mmCIF file of C-alpha atoms in Angstrom:
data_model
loop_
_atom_site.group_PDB
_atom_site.id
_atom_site.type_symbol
_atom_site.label_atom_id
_atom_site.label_comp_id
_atom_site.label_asym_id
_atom_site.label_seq_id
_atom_site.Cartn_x
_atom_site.Cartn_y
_atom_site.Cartn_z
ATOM 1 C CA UNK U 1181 2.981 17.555 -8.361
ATOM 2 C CA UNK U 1182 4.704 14.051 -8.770
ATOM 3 C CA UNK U 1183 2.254 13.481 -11.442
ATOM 4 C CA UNK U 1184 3.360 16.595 -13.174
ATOM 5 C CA UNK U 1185 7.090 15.959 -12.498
ATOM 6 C CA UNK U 1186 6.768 12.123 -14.174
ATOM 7 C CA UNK U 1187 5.610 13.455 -17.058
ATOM 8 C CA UNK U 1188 7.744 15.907 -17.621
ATOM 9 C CA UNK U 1189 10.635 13.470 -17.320
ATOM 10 C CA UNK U 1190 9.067 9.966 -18.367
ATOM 11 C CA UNK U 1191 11.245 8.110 -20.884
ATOM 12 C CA UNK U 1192 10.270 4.295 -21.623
ATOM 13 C CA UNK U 1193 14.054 3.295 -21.016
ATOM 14 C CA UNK U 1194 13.739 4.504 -17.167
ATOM 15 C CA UNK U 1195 10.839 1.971 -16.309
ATOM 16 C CA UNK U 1196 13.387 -0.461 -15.659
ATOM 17 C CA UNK U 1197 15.382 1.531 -13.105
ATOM 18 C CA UNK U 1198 11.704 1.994 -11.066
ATOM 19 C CA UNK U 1199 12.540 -0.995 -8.843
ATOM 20 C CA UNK U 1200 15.836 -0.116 -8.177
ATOM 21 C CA UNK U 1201 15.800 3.110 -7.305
ATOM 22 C CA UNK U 1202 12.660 2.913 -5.099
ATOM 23 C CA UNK U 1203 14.780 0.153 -3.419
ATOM 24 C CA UNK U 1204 17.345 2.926 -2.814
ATOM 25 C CA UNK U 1205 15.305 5.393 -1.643
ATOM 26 C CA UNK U 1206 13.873 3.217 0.590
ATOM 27 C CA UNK U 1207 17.539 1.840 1.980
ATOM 28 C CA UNK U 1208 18.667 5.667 2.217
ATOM 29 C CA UNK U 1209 15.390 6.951 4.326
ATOM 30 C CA UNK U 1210 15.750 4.275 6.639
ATOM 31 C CA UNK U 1211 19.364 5.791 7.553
ATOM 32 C CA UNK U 1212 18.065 9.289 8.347
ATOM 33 C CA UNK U 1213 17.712 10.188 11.913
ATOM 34 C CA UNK U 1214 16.053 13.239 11.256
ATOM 35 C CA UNK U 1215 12.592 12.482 13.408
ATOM 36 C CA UNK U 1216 10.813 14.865 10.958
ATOM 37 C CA UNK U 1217 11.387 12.444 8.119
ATOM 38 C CA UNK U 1218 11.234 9.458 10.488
ATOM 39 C CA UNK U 1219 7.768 10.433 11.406
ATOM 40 C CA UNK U 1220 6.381 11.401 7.517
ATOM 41 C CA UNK U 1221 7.621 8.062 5.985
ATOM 42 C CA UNK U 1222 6.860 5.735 8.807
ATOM 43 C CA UNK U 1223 2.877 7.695 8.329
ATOM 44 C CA UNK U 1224 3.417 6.437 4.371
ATOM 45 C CA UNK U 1225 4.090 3.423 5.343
ATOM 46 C CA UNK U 1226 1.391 2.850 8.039
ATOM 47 C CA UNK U 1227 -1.053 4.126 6.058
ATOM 48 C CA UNK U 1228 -0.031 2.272 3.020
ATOM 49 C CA UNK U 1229 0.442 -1.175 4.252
ATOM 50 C CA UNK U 1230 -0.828 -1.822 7.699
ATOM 51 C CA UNK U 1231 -4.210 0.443 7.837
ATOM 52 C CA UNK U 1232 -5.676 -1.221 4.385
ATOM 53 C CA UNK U 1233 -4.446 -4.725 5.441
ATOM 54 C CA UNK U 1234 -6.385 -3.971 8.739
ATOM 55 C CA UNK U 1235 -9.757 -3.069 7.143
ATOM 56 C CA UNK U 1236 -9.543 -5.873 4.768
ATOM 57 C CA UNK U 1237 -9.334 -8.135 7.952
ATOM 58 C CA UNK U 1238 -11.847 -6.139 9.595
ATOM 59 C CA UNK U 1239 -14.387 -6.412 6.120
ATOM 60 C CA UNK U 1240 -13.756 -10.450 5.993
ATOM 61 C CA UNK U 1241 -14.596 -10.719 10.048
ATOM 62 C CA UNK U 1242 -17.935 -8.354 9.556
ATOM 63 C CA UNK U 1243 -19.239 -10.532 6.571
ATOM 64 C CA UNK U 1244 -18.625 -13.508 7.554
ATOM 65 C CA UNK U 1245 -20.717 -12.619 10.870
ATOM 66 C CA UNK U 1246 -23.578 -10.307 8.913
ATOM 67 C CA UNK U 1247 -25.173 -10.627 5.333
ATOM 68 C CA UNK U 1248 -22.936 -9.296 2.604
ATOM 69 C CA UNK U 1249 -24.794 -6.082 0.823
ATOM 70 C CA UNK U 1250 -24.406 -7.099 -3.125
ATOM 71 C CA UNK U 1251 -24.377 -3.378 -4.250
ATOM 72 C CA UNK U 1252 -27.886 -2.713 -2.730
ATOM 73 C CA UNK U 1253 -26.813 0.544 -0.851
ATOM 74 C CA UNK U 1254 -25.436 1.684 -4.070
ATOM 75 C CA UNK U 1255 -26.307 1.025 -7.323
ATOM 76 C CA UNK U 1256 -29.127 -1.469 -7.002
ATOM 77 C CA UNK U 1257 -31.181 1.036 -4.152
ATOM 78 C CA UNK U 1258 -32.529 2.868 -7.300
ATOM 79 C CA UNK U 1259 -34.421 -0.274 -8.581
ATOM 80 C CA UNK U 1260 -36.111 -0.900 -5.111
ATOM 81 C CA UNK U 1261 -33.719 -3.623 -3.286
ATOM 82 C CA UNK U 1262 -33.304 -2.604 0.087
ATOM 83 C CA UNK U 1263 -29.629 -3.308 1.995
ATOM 84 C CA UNK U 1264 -29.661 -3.893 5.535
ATOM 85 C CA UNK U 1265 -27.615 -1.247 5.867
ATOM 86 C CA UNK U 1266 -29.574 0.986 4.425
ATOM 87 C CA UNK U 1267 -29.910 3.576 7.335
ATOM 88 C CA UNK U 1268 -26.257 3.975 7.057
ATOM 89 C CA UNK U 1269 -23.690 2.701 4.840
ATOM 90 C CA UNK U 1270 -21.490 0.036 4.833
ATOM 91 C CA UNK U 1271 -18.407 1.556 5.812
ATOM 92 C CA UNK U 1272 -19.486 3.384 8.310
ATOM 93 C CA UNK U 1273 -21.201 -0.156 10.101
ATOM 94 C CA UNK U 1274 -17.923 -1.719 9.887
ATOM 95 C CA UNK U 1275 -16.351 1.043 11.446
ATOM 96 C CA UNK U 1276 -18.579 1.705 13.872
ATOM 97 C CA UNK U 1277 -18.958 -2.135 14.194
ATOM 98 C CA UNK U 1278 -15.165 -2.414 15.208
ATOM 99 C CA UNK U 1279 -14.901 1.256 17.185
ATOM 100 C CA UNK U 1280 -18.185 1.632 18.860
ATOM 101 C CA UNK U 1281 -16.903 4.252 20.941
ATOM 102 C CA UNK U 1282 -16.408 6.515 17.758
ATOM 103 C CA UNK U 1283 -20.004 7.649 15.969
ATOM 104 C CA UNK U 1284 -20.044 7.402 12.353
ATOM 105 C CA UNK U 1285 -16.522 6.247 11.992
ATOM 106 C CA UNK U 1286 -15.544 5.237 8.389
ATOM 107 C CA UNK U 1287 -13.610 2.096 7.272
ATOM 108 C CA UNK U 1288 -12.786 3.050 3.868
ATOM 109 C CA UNK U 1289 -10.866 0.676 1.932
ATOM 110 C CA UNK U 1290 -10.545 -0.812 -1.711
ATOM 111 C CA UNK U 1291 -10.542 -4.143 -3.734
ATOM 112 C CA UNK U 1292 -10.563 -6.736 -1.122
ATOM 113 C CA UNK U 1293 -12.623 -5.192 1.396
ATOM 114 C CA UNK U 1294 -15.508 -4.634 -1.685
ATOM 115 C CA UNK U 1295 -15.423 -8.116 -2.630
ATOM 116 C CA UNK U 1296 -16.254 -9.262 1.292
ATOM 117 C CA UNK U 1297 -19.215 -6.363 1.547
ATOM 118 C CA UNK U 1298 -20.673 -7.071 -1.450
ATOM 119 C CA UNK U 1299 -20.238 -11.074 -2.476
ATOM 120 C CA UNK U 1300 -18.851 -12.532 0.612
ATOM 121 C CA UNK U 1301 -16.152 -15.143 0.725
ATOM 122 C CA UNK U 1302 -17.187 -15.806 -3.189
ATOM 123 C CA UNK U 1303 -16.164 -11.967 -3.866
ATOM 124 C CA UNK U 1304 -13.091 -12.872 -3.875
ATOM 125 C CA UNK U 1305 -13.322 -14.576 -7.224
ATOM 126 C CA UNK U 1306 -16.117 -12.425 -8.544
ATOM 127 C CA UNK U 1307 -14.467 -9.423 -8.105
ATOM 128 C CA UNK U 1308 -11.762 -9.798 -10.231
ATOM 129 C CA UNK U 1309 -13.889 -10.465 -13.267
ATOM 130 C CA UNK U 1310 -15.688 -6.777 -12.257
ATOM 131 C CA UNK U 1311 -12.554 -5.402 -12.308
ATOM 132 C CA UNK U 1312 -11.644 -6.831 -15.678
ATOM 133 C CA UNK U 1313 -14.881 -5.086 -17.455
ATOM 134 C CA UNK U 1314 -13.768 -1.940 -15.477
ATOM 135 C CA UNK U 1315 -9.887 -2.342 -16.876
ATOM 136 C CA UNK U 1316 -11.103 -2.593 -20.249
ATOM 137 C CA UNK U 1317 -13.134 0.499 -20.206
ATOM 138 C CA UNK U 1318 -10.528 2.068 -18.922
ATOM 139 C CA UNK U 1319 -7.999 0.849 -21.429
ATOM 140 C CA UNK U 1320 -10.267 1.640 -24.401
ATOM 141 C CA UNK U 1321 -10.832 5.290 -23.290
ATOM 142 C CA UNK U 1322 -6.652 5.137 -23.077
ATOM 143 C CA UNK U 1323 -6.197 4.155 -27.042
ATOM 144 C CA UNK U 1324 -3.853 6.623 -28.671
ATOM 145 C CA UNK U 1325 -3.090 8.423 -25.904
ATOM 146 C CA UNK U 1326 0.577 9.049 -25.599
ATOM 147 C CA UNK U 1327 1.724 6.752 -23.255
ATOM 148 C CA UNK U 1328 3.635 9.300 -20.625
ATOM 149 C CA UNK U 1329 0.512 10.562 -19.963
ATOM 150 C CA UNK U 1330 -0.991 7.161 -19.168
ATOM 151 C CA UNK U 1331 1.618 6.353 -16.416
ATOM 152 C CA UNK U 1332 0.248 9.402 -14.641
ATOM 153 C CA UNK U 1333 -3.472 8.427 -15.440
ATOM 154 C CA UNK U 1334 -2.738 4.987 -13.935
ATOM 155 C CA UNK U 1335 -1.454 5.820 -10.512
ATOM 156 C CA UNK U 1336 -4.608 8.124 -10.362
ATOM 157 C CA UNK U 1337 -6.305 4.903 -11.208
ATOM 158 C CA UNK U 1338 -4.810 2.645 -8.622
ATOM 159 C CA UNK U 1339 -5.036 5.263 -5.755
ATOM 160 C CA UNK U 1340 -8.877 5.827 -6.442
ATOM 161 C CA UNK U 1341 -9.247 1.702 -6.541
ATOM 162 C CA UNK U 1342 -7.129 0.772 -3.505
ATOM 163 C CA UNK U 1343 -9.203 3.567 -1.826
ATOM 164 C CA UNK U 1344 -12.842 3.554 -2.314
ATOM 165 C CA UNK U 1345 -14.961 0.397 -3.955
ATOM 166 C CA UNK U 1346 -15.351 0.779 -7.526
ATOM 167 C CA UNK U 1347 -18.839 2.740 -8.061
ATOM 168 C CA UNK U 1348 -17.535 5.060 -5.749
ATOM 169 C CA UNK U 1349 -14.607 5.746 -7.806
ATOM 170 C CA UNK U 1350 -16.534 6.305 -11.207
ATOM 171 C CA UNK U 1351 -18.831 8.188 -8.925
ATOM 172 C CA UNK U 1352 -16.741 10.749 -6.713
ATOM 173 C CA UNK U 1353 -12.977 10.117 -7.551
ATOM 174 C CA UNK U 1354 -13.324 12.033 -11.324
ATOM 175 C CA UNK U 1355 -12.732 8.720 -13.241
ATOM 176 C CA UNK U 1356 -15.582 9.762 -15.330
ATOM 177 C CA UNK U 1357 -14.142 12.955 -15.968
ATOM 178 C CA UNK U 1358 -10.703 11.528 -16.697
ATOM 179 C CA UNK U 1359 -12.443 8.913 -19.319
ATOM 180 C CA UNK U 1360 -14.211 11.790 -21.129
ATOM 181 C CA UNK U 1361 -10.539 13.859 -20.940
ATOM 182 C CA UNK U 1362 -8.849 10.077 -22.097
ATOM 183 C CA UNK U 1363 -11.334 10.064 -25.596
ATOM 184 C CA UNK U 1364 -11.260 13.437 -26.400
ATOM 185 C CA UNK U 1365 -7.179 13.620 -25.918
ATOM 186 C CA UNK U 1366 -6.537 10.869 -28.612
ATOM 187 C CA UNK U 1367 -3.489 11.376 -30.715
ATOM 188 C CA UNK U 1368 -5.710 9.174 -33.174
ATOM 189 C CA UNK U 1369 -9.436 9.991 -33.193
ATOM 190 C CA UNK U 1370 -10.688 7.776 -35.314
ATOM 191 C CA UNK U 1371 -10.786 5.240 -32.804
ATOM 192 C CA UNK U 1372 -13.382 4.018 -30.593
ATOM 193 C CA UNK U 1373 -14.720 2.065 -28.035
#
């Protein structure tokens, strides 16, 4: 629905006022005593910046103690390399690794947290040149789409990435779908990828 309501209002000239009136907001909600409110922002904001800060912490401690995975539960598996953690997956054995009291706890989490599981300590600079290839894609499907509808697409884009690792997002959060809707929504078909 916020989506749908930023599109229907998007204007270039109001990008600027983004910063300053989610600094308002934010000043205004902290005022409210209401406990309803109190309770549903403080959850944004838990979930937001603490519980993703937390699992990256959690990913870095697990790798540095076991082997790192290198894709082999996901993509790789199909051309016969076998993970270590390949009778369950690797957020669940970080979950269940740091709440063994819970059974098949997840510890879902997004860019830094995939660069630990699957490179180590040197994900952390391999990562970002994955990401780049993955950007680009994404930014070619994007050509000559009006642009009100790409500030939508994008914070689709950087919820599924801060979320799940990046085959999973291509995989189960419809960025495939969205990148066939992207090329086939061009203002300007005759270009291509």
């Amino acid at each position: 629905m916020i989506g749908i309501i930023i599109r229907l209002y998007y204007k270039q000239y109001y990008l600027r006022y983004i910063p300053l009136l989610a600094s308002i907001f934010i000043i205004l909600i902290s005022f409210v005593k209401n406990a309803t409110i109190q309770l549903g922002v403080s959850f944004v904001f838990w979930r937001v910046f603490y519980v993703p800060s937390g699992m990256d912490y959690e990913y870095y401690t697990f790798f540095n103690l076991f082997e790192p995975d290198y894709y082999r539960n996901s993509i790789f598996s199909r051309f016969g390399m076998n993970s270590p953690y390949s009778s369950t997956s690797v957020d669940i054995a970080v979950g269940e690794y740091f709440s063994p009291e819970v059974e098949g706890i997840r510890a879902n989490n997004g860019l830094i947290s995939e660069a630990y599981a699957n490179f180590g300590n040197e994900g952390c600079f391999i990562l970002p040149f994955i990401l780049v290839v993955y950007f680009k894609i994404i930014s070619s499907c994007a050509k000559g789409v009006n642009e009100s509808y790409i500030f939508f697409i994008a914070v689709i884009f950087s919820y599924a990435i801060i979320s799940t690792f990046i085959p999973a997002t291509f995989l189960s959060s419809g960025v495939w779908a969205l990148l066939i809707i992207l090329i086939s929504y061009r203002t300007n078909p005759q270009k291509t990828l």
